[in-house]
Short mmCIF file of C-alpha atoms in Angstrom, two decimals:
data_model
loop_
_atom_site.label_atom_id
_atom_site.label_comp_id
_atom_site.label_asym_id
_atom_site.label_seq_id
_atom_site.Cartn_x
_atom_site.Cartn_y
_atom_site.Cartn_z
CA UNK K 100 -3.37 -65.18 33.27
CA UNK K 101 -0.99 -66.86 35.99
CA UNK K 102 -1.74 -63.93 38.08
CA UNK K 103 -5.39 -63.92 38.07
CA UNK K 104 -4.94 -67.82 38.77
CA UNK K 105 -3.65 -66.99 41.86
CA UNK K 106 -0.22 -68.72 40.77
CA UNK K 107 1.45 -65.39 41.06
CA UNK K 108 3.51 -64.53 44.75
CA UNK K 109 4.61 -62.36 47.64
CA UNK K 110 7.60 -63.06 46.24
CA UNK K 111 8.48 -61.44 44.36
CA UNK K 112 5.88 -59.42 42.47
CA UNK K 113 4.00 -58.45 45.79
CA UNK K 114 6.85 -57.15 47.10
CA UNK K 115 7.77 -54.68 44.37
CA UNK K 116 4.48 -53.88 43.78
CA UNK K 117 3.84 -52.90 47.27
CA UNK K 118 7.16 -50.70 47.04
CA UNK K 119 5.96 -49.22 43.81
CA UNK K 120 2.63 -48.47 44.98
CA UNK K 121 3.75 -46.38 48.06
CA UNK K 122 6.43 -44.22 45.90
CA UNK K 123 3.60 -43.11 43.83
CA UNK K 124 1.66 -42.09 47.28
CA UNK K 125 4.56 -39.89 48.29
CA UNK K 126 5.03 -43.09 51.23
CA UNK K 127 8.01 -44.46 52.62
CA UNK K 128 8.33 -47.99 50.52
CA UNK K 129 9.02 -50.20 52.87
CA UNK K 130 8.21 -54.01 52.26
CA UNK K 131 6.47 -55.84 55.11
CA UNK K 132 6.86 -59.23 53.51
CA UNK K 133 10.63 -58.85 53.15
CA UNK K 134 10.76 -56.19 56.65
CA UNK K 135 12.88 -53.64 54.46
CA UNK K 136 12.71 -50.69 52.54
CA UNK K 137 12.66 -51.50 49.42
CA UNK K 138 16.56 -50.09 48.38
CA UNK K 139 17.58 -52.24 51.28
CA UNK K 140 16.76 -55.03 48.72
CA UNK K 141 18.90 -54.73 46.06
CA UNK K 142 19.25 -50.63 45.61
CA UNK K 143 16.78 -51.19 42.49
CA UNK K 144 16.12 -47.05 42.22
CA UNK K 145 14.91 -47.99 38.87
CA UNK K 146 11.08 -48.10 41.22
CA UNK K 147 11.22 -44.81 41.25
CA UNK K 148 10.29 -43.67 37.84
CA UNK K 149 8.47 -46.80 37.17
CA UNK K 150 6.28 -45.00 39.98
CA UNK K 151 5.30 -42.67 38.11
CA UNK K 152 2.91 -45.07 35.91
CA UNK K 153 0.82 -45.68 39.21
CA UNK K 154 0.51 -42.02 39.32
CA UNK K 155 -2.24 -42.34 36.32
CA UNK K 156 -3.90 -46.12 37.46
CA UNK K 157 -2.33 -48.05 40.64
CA UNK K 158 -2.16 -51.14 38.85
CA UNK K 159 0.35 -54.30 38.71
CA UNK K 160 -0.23 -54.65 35.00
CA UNK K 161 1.65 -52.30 34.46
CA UNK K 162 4.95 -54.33 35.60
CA UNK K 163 3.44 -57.33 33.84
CA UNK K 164 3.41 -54.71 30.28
CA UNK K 165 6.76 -53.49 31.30
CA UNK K 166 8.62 -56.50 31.61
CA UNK K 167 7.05 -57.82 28.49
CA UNK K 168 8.15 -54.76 26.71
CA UNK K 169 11.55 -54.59 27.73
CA UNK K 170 12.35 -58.47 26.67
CA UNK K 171 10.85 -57.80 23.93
CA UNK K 172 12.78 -54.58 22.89
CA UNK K 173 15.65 -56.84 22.99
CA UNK K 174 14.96 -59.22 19.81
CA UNK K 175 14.62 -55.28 17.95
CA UNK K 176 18.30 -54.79 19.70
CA UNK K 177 19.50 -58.12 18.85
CA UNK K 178 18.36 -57.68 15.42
CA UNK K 179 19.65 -54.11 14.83
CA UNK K 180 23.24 -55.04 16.24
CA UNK K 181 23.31 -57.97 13.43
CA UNK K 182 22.52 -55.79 11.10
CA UNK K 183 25.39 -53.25 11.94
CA UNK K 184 27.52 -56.23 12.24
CA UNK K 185 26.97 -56.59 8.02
CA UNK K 186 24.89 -59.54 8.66
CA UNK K 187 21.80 -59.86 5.96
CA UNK K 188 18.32 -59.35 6.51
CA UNK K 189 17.23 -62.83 6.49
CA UNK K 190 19.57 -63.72 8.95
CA UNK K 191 19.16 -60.87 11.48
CA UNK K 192 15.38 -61.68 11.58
CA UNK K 193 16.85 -65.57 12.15
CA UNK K 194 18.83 -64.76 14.90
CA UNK K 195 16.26 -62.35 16.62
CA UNK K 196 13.43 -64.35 16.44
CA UNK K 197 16.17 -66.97 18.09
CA UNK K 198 16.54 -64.59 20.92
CA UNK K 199 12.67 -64.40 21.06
CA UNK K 200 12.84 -68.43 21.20
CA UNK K 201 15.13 -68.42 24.19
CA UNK K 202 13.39 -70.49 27.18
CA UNK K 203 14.74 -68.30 29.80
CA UNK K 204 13.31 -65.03 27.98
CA UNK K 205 9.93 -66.52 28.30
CA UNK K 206 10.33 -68.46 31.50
CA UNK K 207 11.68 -65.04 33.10
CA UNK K 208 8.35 -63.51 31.32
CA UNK K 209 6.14 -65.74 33.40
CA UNK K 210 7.90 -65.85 36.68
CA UNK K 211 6.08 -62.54 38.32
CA UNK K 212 8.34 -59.38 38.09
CA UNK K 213 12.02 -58.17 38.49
CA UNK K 214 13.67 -55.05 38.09
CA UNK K 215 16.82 -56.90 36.49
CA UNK K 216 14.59 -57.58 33.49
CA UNK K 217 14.78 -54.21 32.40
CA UNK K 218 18.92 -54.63 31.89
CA UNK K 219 18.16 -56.88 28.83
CA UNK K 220 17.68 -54.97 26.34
CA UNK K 221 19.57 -51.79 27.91
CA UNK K 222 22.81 -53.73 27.59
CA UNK K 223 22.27 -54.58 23.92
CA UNK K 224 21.59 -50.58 23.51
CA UNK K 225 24.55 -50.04 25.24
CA UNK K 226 26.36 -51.81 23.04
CA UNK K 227 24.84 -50.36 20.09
CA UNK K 228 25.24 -47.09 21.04
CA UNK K 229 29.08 -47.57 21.56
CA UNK K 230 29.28 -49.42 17.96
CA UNK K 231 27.48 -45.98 16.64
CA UNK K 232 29.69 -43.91 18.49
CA UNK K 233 26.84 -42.45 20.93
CA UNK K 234 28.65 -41.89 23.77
CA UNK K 235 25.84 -40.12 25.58
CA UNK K 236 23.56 -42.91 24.86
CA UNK K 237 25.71 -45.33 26.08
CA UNK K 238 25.75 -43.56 29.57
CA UNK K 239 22.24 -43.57 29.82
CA UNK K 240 22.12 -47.17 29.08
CA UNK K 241 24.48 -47.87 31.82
CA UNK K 242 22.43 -45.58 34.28
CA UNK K 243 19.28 -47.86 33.30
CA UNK K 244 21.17 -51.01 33.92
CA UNK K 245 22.58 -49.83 37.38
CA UNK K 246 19.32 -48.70 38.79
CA UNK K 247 17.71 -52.35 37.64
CA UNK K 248 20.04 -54.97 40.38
CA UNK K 249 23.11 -53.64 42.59
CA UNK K 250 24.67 -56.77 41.73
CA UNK K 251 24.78 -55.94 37.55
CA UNK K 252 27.12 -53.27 38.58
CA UNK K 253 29.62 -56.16 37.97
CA UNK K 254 28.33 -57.18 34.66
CA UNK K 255 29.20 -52.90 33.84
CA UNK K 256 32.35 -53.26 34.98
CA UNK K 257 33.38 -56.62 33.17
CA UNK K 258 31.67 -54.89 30.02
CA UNK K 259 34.21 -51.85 30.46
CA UNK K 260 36.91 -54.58 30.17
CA UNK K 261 35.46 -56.15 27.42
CA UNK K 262 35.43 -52.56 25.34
CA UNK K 263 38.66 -51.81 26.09
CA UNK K 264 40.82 -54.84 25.21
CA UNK K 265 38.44 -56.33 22.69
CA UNK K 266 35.87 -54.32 21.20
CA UNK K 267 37.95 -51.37 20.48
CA UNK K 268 40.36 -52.98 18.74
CA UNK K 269 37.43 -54.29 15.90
CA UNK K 270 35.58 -51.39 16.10
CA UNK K 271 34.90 -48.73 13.26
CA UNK K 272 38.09 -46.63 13.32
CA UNK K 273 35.76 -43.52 13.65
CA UNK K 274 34.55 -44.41 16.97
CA UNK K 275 37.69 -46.35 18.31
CA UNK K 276 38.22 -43.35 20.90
CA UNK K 277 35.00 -43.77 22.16
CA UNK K 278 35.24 -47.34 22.74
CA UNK K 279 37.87 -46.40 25.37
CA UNK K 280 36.55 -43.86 26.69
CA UNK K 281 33.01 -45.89 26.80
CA UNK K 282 35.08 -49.08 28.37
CA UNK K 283 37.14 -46.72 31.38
CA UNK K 284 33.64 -45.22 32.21
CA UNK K 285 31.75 -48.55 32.33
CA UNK K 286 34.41 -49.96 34.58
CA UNK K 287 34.50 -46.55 36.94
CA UNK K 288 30.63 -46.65 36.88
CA UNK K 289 30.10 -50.23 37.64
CA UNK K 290 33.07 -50.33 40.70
CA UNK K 291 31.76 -47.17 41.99
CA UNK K 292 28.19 -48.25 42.22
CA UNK K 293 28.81 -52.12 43.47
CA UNK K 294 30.58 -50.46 46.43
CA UNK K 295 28.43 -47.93 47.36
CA UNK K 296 25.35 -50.41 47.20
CA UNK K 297 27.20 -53.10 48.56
CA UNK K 298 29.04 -51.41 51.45
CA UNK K 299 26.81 -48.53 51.75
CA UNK K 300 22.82 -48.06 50.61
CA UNK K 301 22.05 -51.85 50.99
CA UNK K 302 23.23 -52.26 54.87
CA UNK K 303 21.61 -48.78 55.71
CA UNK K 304 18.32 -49.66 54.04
CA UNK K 305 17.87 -53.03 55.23
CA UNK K 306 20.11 -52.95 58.61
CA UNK K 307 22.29 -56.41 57.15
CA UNK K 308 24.25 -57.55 54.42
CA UNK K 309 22.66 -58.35 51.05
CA UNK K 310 20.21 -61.39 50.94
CA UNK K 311 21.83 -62.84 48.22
CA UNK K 312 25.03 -63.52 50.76
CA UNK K 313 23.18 -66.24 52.29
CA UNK K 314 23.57 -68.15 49.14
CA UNK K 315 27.54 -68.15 49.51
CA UNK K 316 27.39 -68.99 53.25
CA UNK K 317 30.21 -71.39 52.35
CA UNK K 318 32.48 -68.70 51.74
CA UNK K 319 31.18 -66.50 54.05
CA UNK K 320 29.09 -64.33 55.97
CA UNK K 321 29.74 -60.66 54.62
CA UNK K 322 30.42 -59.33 51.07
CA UNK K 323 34.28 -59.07 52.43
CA UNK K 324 34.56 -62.49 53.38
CA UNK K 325 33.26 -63.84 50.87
CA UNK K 326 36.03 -62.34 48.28
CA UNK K 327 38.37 -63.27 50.65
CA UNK K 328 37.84 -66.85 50.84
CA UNK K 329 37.66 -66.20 46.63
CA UNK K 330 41.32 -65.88 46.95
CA UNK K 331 42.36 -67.89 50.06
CA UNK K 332 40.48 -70.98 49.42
CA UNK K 333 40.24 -71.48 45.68
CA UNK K 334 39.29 -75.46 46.42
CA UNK K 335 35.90 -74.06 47.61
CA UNK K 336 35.55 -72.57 44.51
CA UNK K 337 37.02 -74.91 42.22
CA UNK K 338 35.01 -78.13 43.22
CA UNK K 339 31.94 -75.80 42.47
CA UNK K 340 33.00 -74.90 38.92
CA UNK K 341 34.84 -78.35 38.22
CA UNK K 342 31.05 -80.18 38.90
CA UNK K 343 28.52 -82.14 36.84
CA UNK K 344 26.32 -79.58 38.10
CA UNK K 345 28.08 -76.83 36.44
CA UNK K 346 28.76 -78.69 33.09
CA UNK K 347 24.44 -79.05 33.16
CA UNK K 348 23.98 -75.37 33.94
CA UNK K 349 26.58 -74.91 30.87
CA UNK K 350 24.65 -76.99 28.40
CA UNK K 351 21.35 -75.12 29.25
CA UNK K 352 22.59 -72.23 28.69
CA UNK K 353 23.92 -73.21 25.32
CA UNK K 354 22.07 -75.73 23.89
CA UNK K 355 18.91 -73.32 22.37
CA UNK K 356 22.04 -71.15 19.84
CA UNK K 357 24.85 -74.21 19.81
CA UNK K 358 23.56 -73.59 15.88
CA UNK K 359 25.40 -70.16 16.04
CA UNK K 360 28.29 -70.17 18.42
CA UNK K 361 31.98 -70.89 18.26
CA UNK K 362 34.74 -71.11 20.38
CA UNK K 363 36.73 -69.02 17.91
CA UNK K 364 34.22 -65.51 19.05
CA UNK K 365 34.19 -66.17 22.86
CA UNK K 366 35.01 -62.71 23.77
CA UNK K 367 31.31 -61.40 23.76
CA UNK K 368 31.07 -63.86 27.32
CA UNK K 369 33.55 -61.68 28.96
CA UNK K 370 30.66 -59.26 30.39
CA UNK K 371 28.74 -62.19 31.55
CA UNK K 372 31.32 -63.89 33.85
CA UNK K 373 30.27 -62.42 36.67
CA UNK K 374 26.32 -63.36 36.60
CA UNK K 375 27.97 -66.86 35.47
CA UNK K 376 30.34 -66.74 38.44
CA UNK K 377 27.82 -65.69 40.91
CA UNK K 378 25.13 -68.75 39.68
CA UNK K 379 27.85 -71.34 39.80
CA UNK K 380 28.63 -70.64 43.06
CA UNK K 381 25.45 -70.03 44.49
CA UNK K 382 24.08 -73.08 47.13
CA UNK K 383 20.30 -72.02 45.80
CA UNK K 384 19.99 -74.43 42.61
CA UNK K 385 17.52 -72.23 41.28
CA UNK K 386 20.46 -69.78 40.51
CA UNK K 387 21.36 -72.24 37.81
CA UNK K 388 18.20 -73.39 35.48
CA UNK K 389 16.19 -71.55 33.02
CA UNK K 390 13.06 -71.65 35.06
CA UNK K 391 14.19 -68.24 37.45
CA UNK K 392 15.68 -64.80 36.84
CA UNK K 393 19.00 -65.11 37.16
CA UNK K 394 20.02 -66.36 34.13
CA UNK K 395 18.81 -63.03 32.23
CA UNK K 396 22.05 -61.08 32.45
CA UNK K 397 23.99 -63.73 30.31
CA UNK K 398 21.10 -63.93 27.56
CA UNK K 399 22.47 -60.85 25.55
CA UNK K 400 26.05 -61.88 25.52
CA UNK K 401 24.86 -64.89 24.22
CA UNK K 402 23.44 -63.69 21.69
CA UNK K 403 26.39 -60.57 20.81
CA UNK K 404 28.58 -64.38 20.30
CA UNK K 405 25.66 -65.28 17.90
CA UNK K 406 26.24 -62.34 16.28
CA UNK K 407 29.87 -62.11 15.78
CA UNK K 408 30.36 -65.63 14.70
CA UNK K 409 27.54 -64.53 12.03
CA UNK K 410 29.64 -61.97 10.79
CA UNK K 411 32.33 -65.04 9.65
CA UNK K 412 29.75 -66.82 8.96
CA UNK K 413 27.37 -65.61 7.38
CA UNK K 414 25.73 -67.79 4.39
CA UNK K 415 25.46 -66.79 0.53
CA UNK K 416 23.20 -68.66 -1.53
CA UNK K 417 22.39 -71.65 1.12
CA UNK K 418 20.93 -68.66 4.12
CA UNK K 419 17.62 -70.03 3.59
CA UNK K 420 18.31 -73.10 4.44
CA UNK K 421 20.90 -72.38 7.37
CA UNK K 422 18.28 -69.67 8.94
CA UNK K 423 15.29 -72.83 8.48
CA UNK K 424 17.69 -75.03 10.43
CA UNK K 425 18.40 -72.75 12.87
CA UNK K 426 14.72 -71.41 13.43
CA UNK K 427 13.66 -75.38 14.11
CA UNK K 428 16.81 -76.02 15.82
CA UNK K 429 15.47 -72.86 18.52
CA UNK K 430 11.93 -73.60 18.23
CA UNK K 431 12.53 -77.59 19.34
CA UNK K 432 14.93 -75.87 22.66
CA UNK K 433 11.99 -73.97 23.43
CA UNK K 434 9.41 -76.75 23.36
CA UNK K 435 12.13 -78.53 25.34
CA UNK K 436 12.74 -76.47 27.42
CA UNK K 437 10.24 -73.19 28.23
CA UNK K 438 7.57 -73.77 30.62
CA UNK K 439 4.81 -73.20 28.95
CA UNK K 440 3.47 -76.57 29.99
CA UNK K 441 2.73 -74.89 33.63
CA UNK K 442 -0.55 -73.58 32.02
CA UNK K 443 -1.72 -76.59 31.71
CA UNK K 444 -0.76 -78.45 35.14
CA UNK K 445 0.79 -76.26 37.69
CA UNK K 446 -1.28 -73.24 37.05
CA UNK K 447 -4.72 -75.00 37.29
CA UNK K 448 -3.99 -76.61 40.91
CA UNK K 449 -6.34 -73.71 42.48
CA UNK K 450 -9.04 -74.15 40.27
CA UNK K 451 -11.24 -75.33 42.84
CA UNK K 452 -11.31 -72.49 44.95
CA UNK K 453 -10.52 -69.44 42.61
CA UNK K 454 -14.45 -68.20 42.38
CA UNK K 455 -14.55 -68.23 46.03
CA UNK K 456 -10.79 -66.35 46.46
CA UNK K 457 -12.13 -63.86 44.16
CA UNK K 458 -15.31 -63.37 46.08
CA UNK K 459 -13.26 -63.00 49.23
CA UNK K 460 -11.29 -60.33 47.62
CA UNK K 461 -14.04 -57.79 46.61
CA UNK K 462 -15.08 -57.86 50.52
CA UNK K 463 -11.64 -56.31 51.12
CA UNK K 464 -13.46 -52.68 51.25
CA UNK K 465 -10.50 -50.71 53.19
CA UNK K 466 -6.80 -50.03 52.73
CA UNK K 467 -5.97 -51.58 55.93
CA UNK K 468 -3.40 -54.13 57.24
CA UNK K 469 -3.99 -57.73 55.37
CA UNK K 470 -2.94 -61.79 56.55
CA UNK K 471 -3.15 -63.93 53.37
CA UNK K 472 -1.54 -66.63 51.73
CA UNK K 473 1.65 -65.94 49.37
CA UNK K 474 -0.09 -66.58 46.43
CA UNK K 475 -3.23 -64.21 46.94
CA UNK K 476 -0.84 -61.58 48.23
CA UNK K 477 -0.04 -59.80 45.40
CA UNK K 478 -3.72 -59.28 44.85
CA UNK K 479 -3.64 -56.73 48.26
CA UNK K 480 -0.06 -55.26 48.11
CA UNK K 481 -1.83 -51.79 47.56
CA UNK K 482 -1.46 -51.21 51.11
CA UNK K 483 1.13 -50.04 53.88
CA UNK K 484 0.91 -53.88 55.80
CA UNK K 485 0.32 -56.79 54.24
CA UNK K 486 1.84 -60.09 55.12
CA UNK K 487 1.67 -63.59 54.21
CA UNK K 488 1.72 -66.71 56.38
CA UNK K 489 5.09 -67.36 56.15
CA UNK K 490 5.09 -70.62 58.94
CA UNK K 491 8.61 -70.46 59.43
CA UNK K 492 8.26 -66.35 60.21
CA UNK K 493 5.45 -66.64 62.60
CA UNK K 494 7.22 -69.51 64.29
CA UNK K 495 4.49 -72.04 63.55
CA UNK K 496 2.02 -70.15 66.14
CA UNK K 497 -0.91 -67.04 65.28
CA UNK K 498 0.77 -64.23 65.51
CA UNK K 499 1.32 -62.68 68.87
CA UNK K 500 -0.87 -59.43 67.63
CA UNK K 501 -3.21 -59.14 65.23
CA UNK K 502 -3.32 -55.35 65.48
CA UNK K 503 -1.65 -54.51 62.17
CA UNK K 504 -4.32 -56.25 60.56
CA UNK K 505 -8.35 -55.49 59.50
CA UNK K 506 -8.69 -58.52 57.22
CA UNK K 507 -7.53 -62.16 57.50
CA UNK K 508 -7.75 -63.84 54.22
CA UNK K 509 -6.59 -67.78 54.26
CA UNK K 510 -7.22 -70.72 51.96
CA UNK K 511 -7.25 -74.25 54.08
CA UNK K 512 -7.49 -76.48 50.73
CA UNK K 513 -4.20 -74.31 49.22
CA UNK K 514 -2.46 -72.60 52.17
CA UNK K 515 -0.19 -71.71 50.28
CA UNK K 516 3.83 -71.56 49.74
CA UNK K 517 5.61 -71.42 53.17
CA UNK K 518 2.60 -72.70 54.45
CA UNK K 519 0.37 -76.07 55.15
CA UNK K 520 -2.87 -76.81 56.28
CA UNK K 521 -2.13 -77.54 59.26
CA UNK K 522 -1.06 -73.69 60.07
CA UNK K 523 -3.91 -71.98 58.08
CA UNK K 524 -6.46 -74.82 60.45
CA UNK K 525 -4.30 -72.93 63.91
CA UNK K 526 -4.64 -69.46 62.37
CA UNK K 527 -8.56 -70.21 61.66
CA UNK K 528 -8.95 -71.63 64.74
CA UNK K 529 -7.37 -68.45 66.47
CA UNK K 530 -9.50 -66.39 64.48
CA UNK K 531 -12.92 -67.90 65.92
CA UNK K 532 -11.98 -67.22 69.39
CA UNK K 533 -10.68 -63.57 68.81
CA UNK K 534 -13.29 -61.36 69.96
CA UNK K 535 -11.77 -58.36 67.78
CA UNK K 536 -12.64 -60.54 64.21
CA UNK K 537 -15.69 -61.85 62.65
CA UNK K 538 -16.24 -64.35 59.89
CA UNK K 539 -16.75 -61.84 56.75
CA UNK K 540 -17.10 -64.79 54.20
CA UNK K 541 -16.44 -68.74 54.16
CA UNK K 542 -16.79 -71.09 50.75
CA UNK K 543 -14.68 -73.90 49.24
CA UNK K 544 -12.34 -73.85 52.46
CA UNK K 545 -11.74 -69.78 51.89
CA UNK K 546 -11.99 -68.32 54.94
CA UNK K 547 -12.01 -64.25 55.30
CA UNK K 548 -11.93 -62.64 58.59
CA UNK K 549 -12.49 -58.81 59.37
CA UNK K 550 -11.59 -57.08 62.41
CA UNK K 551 -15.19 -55.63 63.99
CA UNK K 552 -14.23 -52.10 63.03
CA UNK K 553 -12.17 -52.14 60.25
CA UNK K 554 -9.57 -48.92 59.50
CA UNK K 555 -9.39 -47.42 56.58
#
C-alpha cells in the first residue's frame, strides 16, 4: 500500500530492484541512482538468487513478499529456540508473538527493501542449528547471512566468539564439539569475508570506500583509519558512547522486552556489539531509532536474552498471568512506538495527485532511459537508466544532456525528496524549450515529457 501511494523511494527499493531486475536479464546490474554496480554497494550477492524470482514475473512484490517472509520466519525461530531452551508452550508463543510486536520488525517491514532483512531469521537458524548439533546447517545459515550486508560479517565473527566461550560451555554435552568447531568457523568466515568486501569487492565495484564510511568521517576517511583512530583516540569514541543520545538509543532498544531481560543472561548481546558499536558511532541519527534498518541485526539477540532468562525463569502455575502481562506490556511498545500511524498522515500527503501519477505512468510505453522524482522511481526501475532529480546531483541546473533519457516524468506540487519546486519548475521549464521532447501528458501539476522518438 505505501508503494502504490507513491511513498515508496529510489532509495532504497529502486535501487535494488533495478539491480535485481538486470541479473535476471543476464545485464550488468549497475545502479544509476547510486552510479555503482550493485556489489560495489555493500557486496549483497544474496541479489543473485533472489534473481531468479524475476525470471518467472519481473515484479517488486516479490521483495515486498520476501522481506515479509523472512521477518516473519523469525517469530517460528524465536519460538522453536524457546522451546529447545525447555521453556513451555504458553510461553514460547508469549515470547514469539513479542518478537512479532517488536516496532523495529514492523517499522523495518514498511521502510521499502533491504537485503540485511533476510539475516533475521538466518541468525536465529544458525543458532538453532548449532543447539541441534547441525553443523552443515549452521554453515549455510552463515553463507545466507554473509551474502545479505558486508558489514554483518562482523556480527559472524562476534557470534563465533560468543559460541566458543559461552555457548559451548551450556550446551548439550552431545554437541559441545560442534559448538567449537561452529564458533572457530563463524569467526574465520566472518574475518575472511569483512576483508575481502571491505578491502577488496566493495572498492573494485564501486571505485571508493564503502558509503557507510561517510558516517564515521570523524574518525576517518578509509576503513583503515577509521580503526585506527578506534585505538588512538578513544575520547572520540568515548564521548559518543558516554551520551544522552546513546542512553535513548539504549532504552529503545529495550524498552518493548524490559518484561523479559536481565542483567544476569547478558551474554546473548555479545554477537550484537558490533551493529550496536557501528549505530552509536554513526553521525547519521537515523542509525539509532527504530524507524530505519539498522537496528535489525540486534533484534534476535534480543530476543536469544529473552529466551535464556526464560529458561530461569520460567513461571509454574502464575504463566498465564506473566505471559498476559507481558503480551500488553509488548503490545502498548508497539502502539508507542511502530509507525503505523504513517498510514494515516505521512502516507496520504500525495493524495492529490496519485490518479494523475498513475496516468502518467501507463504512457511510459518503452524500456528507455527515465527522469522522475524519488518517490515515483521505483515504479520505472525496470530499466538500464533511470534517475531521479536528485538537486544536489544535478547541481541545481537541467542536466547538461538529456540523451540517456526518452521520458521525463516530474511532479511540481510533490517534487519530491532531494528535490523542491523550485527545481522540478527549471527542469519543466527546460523541457518546453527542448526541441528533442514533447509534452506526453499534464494534470494536477504532473508533468510527463517524451523525447520525439522514443527508444525502446
Amino acid at each position: 500500500m505505501r508503494h502504490h501511494l507513491f511513498q515508496s523511494g529510489g532509495y532504497d527499493l529502486g535501487i535494488f530492484d533495478q539491480a535485481v531486475y538486470l541479473i535476471s536479464r543476464g545485464e550488468v546490474p549497475f545502479s544509476t541512482i547510486r552510479g555503482i554496480h550493485i556489489l560495489g554497494d555493500h557486496a549483497a550477492f544474496i541479489l543473485y538468487p533472489l534473481s531468479l524470482l524475476y525470471r518467472i514475473v519481473p515484479s517488486v512484490y516479490w521483495l515486498f513478499g520476501i522481506q515479509a517472509l523472512a521477518l516473519t520466519l523469525g517469530a517460528l525461530a524465536v519460538y522453536h529456540l524457546a522451546l529447545q531452551a525447555e521453556i513451555d508452550s504458553g510461553r514460547a508463543r508469549t515470547i514469539a508473538a513479542a518478537y512479532l510486536l517488536y516496532p523495529a520488525i514492523f517499522n523495518a517491514n514498511l521502510f521499502d527493501f533491504h537485503p540485511e532483512v533476510l539475516a533475521v531469521p538466518l541468525f536465529l537458524a544458525a543458532i538453532l542449528c548449532v543447539r541441534s548439533g547441525k553443523l552443515w546447517g549452521f554453515l549455510l545459515c552463515l553463507g545466507g547471512i554473509l551474502g545479505c550486508k558486508a558489514a554483518l560479517s562482523l556480527n559472524v565473527a562476534a557470534l563465533g566468539v560468543w559460541l566458543l566461550i559461552w555457548e559451548s560451555r551450556r550446551i548439550d554435552k552431545r554437541w559441545q564439539r560442534r559448538c567449537q568447531v561452529a564458533g572457530w568457523l563463524a569467526i574465520a568466515a566472518g574475518s575472511a569475508w569483512f576483508g575481502v568486501a571491505t578491502f577488496w569487492i566493495i572498492p573494485h565495484f564501486s571505485g571508493s570506500e564503502p558509503a557507510a564510511v561517510s558516517h564515521y568521517s570523524y574518525l576517518g576517511s578509509s576503513v583503515p583509519e577509521i580503526i585506527q583512530n578506534l585505538v588512538l583516540k578513544p575520547t572520540l569514541v568515548l564521548g559518543k558512547v558516554f551520551s544522552l543520545d546513546t542512553l535513548f538509543y539504549g532504552f529503545l532498544l529495550v524498552i518493548p522486552v524490559a518484561w523479559g531481560l536481565s542483567w544476569r543472561h547478558w551474554d546473548p548481546w555479545i554477537p550484537a556489539l558490533p551493529t550496536l558499536g557501528l549505530n552509536i558511532l554513526s553521525s547519521n541519527p537515523a542509525y539509532r531509532d527504530l524507524v530505519h534498518q539498522y537496528a535489525l541485526p540486534v533484534v534476535p539477540f534480543l530476543f536469544l536474552a529473552v529466551i535464556e532468562n526464560g529458561k530461569t525463569t520460567n513461571p509454574p502455575a502464575s504463566s498465564a498471568k506473566v505471559n498476559k502481562t507481558a503480551l500488553i506490556w509488548s503490545l502498548l511498545a508497539f502502539l508507542a512506538l511502530a509507525k503505523y500511524t504513517f498510514f494515516g498522515s505521512l502516507y496520504l500527503q500525495f493524495l492529490d495527485t496519485w490518479q494523475a501519477t498513475r496516468e502518467a505512468l501507463a504512457q511510459i510505453a518503452t524500456s528507455g532511459g527515465v527522469l522522475t522524482t524519488h518517490e515515483i522511481s521505483p515504479h520505472l526501475t525496470h530499466r538500464r537508466v533511470i534517475y531521479f532529480t536528485d538537486e544536489s546531483r544535478f547541481k541545481g541546473s537541467p542536466p547538461d544532456q538529456w540523451d540517456p533519457f526518452d521520458y521525463v516524468l516530474l511532479n511540481s506540487r510533490h517534487p519530491g525528496w532531494r528535490s523542491s519546486p523550485e527545481f522540478s519548475q527549471t527542469l519543466i521549464a527546460a523541457l518546453q524549450n527542448e526541441t528533442s521532447f514533447r509534452l506526453l501528458y499534464h494534470r494536477d501539476g504532473v508533468y510527463l515529457f517524451s523525447r520525439l522518438r522514443e527508444r525502446s
